[in-house]
Short mmCIF file of C-alpha atoms in Angstrom, two decimals:
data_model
loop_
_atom_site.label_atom_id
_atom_site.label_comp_id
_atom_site.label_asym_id
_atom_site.label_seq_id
_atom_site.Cartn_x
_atom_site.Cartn_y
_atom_site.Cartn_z
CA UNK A 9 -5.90 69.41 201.17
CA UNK A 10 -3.67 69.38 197.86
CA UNK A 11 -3.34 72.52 195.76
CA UNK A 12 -5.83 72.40 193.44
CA UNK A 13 -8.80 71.38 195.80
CA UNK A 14 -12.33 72.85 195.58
CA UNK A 15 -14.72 74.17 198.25
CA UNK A 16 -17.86 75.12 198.83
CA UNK A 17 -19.53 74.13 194.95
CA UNK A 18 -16.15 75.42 193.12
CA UNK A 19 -15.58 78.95 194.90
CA UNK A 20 -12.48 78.20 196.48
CA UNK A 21 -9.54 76.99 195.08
CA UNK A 22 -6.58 75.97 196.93
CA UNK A 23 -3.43 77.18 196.78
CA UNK A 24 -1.02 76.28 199.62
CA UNK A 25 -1.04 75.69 203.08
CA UNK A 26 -0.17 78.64 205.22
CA UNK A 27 0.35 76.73 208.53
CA UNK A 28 -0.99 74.42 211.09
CA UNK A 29 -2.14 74.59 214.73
CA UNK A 30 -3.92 72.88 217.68
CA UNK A 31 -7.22 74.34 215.86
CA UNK A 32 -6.98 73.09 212.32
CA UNK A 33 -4.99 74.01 209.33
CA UNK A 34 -5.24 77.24 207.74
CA UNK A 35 -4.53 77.26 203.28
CA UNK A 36 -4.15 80.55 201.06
CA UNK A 37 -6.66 79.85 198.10
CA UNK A 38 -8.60 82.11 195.03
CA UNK A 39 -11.83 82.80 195.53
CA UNK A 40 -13.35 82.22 192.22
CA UNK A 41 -16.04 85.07 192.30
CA UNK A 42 -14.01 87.74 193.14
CA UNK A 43 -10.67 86.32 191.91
CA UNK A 44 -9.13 87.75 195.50
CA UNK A 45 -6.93 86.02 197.34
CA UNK A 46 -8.45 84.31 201.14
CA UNK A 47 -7.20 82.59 203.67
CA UNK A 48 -9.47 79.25 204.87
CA UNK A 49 -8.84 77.49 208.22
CA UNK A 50 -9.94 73.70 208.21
CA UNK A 51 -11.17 72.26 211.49
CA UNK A 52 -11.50 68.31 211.19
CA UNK A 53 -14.68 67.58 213.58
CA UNK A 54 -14.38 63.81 213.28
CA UNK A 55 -10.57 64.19 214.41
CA UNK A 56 -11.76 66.92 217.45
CA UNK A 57 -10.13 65.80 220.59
CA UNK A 58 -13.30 67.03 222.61
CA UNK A 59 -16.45 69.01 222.08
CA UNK A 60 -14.88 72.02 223.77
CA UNK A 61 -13.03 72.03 220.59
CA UNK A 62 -15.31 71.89 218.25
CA UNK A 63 -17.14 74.80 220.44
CA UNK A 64 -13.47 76.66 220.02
CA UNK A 65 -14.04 76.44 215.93
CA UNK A 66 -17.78 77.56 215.99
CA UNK A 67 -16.67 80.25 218.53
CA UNK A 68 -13.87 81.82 216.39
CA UNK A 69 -16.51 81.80 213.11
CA UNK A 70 -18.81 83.70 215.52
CA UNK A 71 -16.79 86.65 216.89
CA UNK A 72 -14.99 87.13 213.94
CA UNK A 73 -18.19 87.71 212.16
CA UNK A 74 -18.80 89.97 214.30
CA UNK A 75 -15.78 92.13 214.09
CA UNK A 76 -15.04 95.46 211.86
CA UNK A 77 -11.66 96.75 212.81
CA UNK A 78 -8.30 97.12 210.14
CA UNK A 79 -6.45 95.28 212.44
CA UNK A 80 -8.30 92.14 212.80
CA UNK A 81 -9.18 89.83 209.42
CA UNK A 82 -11.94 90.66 207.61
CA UNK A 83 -14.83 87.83 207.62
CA UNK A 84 -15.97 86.67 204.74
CA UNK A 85 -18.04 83.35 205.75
CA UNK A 86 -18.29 79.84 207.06
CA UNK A 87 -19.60 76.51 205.78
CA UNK A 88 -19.45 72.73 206.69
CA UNK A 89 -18.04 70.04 204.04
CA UNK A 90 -17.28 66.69 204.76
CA UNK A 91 -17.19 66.07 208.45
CA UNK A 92 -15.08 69.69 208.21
CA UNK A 93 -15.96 73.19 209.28
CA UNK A 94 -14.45 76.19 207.67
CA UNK A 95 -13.71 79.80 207.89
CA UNK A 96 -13.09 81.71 205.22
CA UNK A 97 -11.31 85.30 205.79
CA UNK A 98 -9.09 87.68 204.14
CA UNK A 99 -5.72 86.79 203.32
CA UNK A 100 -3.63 89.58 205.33
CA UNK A 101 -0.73 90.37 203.36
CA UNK A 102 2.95 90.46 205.07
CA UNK A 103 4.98 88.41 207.23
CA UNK A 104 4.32 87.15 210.75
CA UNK A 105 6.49 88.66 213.90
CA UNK A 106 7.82 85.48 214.14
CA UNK A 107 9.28 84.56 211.14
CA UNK A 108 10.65 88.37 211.34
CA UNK A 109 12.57 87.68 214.65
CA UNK A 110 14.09 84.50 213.19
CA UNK A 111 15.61 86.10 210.07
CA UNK A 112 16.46 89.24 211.38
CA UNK A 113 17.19 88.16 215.14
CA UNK A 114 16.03 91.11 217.72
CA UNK A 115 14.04 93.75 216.59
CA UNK A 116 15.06 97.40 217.26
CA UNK A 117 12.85 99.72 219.46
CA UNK A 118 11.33 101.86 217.06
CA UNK A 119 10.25 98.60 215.03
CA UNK A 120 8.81 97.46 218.51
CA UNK A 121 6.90 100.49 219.48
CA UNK A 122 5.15 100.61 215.91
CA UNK A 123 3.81 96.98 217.23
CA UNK A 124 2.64 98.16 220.55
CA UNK A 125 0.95 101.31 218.99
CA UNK A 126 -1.25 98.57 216.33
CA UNK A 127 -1.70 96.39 219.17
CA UNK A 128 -3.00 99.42 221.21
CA UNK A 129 -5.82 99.81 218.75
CA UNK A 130 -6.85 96.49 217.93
CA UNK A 131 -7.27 95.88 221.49
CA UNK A 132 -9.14 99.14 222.16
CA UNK A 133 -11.28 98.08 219.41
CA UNK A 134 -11.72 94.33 220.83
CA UNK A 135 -11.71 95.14 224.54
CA UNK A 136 -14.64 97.68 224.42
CA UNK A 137 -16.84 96.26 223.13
CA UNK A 138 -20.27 95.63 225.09
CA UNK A 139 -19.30 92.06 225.20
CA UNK A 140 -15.50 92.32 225.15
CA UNK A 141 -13.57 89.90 222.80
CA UNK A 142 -10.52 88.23 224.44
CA UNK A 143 -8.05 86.81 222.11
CA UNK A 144 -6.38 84.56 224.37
CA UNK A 145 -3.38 83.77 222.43
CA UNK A 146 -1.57 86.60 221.48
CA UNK A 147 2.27 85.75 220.41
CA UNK A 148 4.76 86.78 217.13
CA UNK A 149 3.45 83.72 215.33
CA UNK A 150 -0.27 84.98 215.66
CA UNK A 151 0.86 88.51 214.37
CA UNK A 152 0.95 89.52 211.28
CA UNK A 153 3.36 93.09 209.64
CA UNK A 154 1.41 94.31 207.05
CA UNK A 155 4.00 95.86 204.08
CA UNK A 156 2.42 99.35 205.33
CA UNK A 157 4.46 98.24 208.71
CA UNK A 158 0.99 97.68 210.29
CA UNK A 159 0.65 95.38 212.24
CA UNK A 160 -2.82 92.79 212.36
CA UNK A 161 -3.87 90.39 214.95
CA UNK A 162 -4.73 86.77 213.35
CA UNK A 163 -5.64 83.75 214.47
CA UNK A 164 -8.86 84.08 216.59
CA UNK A 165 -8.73 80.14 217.53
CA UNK A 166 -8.83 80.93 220.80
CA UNK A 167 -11.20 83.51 221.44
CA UNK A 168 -13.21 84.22 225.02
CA UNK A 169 -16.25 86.07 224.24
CA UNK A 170 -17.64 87.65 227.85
CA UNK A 171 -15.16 88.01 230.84
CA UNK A 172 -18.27 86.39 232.71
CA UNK A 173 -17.38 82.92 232.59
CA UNK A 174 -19.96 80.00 233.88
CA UNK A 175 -18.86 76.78 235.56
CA UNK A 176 -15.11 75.92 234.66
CA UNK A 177 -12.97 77.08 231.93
CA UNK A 178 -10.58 75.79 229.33
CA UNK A 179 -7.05 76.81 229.55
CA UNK A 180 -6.16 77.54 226.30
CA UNK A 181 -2.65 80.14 225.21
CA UNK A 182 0.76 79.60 224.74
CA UNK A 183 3.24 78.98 228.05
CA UNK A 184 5.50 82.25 228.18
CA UNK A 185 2.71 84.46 226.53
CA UNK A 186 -0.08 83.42 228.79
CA UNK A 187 -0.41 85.60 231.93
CA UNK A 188 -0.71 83.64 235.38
CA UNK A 189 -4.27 84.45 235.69
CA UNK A 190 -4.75 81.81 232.37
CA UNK A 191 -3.26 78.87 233.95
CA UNK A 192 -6.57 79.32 236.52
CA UNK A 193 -8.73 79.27 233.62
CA UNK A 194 -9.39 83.17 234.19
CA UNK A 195 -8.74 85.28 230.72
CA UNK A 196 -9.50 88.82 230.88
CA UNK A 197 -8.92 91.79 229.01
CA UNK A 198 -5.87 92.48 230.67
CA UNK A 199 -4.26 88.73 229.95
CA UNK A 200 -4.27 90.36 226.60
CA UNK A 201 -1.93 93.01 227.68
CA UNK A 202 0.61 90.93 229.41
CA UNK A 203 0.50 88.63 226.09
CA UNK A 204 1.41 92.00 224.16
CA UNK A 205 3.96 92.70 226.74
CA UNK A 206 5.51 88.89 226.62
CA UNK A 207 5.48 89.18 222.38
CA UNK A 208 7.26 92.48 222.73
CA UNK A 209 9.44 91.78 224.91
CA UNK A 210 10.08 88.28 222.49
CA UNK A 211 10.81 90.85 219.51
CA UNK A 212 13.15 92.74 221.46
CA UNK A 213 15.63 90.19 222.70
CA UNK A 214 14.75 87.53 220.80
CA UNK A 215 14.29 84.70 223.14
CA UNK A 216 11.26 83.27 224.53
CA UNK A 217 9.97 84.81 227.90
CA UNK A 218 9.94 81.77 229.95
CA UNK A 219 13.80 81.36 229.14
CA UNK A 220 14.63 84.84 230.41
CA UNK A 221 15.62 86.32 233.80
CA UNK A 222 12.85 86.13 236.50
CA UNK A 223 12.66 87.07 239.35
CA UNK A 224 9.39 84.50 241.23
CA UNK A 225 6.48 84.90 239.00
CA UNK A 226 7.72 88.26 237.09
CA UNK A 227 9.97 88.75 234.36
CA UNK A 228 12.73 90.24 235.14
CA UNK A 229 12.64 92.85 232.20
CA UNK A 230 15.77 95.30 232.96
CA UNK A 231 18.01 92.15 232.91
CA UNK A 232 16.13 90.30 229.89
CA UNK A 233 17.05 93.86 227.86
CA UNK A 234 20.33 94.97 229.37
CA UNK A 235 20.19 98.69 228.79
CA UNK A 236 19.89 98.05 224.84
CA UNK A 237 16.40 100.02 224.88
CA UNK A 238 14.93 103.61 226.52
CA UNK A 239 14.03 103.60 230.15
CA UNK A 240 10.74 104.69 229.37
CA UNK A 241 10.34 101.17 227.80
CA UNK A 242 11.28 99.19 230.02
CA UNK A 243 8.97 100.72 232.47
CA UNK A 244 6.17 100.33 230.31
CA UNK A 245 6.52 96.61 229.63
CA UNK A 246 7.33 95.62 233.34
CA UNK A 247 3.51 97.40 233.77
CA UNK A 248 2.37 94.88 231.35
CA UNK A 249 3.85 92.15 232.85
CA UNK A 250 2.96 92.84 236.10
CA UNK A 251 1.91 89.09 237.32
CA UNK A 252 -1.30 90.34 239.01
CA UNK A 253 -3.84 91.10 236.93
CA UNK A 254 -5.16 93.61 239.65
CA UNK A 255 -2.24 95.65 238.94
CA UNK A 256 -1.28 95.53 235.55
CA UNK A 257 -1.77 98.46 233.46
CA UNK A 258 -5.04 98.27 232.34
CA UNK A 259 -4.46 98.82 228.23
CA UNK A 260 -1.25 99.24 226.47
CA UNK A 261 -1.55 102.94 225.94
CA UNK A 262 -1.74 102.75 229.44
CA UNK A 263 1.35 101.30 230.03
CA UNK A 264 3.32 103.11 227.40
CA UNK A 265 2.37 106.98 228.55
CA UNK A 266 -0.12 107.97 230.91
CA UNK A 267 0.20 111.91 229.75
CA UNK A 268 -2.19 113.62 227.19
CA UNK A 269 1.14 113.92 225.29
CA UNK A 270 1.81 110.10 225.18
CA UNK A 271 -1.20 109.08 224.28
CA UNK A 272 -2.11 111.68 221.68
CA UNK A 273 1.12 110.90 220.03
CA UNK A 274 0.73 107.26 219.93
CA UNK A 275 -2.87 107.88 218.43
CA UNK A 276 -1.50 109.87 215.79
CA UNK A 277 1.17 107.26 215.25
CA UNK A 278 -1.50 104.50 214.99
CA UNK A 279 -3.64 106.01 212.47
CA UNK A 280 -0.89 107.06 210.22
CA UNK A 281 -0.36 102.93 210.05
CA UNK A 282 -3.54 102.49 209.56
CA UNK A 283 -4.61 105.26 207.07
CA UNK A 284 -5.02 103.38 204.36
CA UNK A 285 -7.62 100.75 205.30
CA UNK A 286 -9.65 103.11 207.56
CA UNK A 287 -10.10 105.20 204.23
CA UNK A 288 -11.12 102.22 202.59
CA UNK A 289 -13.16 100.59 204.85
CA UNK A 290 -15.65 103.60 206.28
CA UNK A 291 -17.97 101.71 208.14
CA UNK A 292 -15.29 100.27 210.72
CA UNK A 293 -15.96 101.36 214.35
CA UNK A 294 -13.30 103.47 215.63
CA UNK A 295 -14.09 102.94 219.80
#
């Protein structure tokens, strides 16, 4: 779409195109009633390369309707036009962890745990719920720094809705972020966790996981960092990316501190990111 286009009767008008993926293309535009800025992901159905994906776009319009967290885009609605479907959502303001890492090369640990302690949240949030929302996809391009230094989760393209899956399932993710358990075609809540592990670790040296030291199916995380972070986090990423699923920390406040200290500290840290839009937004769930 060129800048300029209209949507939906004359409510949206386009802007620019934020970016592209194997799910459609996603454009900053105004939305003429409230003269806010939105974000609109386009998904072509008459160029869909199968059903499953156009059950991937209706999917994503779906959950995120459903969702009511700081750290995840608002929803604001869906419509078809022209053989098209799309989303519209908030525009989350800020700068992706991957465009970040490219200008400014490897992030420092503090920088890194103020990721892990958003990420810790969101997850909480999308995790426990009664039918627990896997993202599936988790990675620095599909995470977004708010100027706060929050940190949101975008891009919901490749949501799982249940952990109970029937008959087969699609492998969707991103090789080096995707836990092993993906490649079967089995996402759970903790392949969410070793994705968070695998982006952190990304931030932190700067490379892509699959091109650092491993040793058979694990990353070798002491030699991917080389002594340039704490001990303690070190330990808590190689319990993210512990290969089996069976055995990886369970949540990534589990992995980071296991004491009532730990985890009361990274609460505290968390909601002093968040402050802001929990004040604003009261009727967001906080379990």
């Amino acid at each position: 779409m060129d800048p300029g286009a209209r949507l939906h009767a004359g409510r949206y008008v386009v802007k620019r195109l934020l970016g592209e993926g194997a799910q459609g293309a996603t454009y900053e535009a105004t939305d003429a009633e409230t003269r806010g800025a939105v974000a609109i992901k386009r998904f072509d159905v008459r160029g869909a390369r199968s059903w499953k994906d156009v059950e991937l776009a209706e999917r994503e319009a779906r959950v995120l309707a459903s969702l009511d967290h700081p750290l995840v885009p608002r929803y604001i609605e869906h419509f078809e036009e022209g053989e098209a479907l799309y989303l519209v959502m908030e525009k989350v303001d800020g700068e992706t962890l991957e465009a970040i890492r490219k200008r400014e090369g490897p992030l420092p640990e503090p920088e890194v745990r103020r990721f892990l302690a958003s990420a810790d949240r969101a997850l909480t949030y999308l995790h426990g719920r009664g039918s627990p929302v896997v993202h599936r996809d988790l990675k620095p391009g599909n995470v977004v720094r708010r100027p706060d230094g929050s940190y949101v989760l975008v891009d919901f393209g490749a949501v799982s809705e249940s952990l109970l899956k029937r008959g087969s399932s699609t492998i969707v993710g991103t090789m080096g972020y995707m836990a092993p358990e993906q490649l079967q075609g089995r996402a759970l809540a903790a392949s969410d966790v070793y994705a968070v592990g695998a982006t952190a670790l990304a931030a932190l040296t700067g490379a892509e996981p699959e091109t650092l030291p491993h040793k058979g199916l694990r990353v070798d995380v002491r030699a991917a960092l080389k002594g340039r972070v704490s001990p303690e986090l070190v330990t808590s990423l190689e319990r993210m990316l512990e290969p089996d699923p069976d055995l990886r920390a369970p949540s990534i406040g589990a992995a980071l501190d296991v004491s009532p200290a730990g985890v009361a500290q990274t609460l505290v840290e968390t909601l002093r990111l968040c402050g802001d839009d929990l004040t604003d937004r009261k009727s967001t769930r906080l379990n």
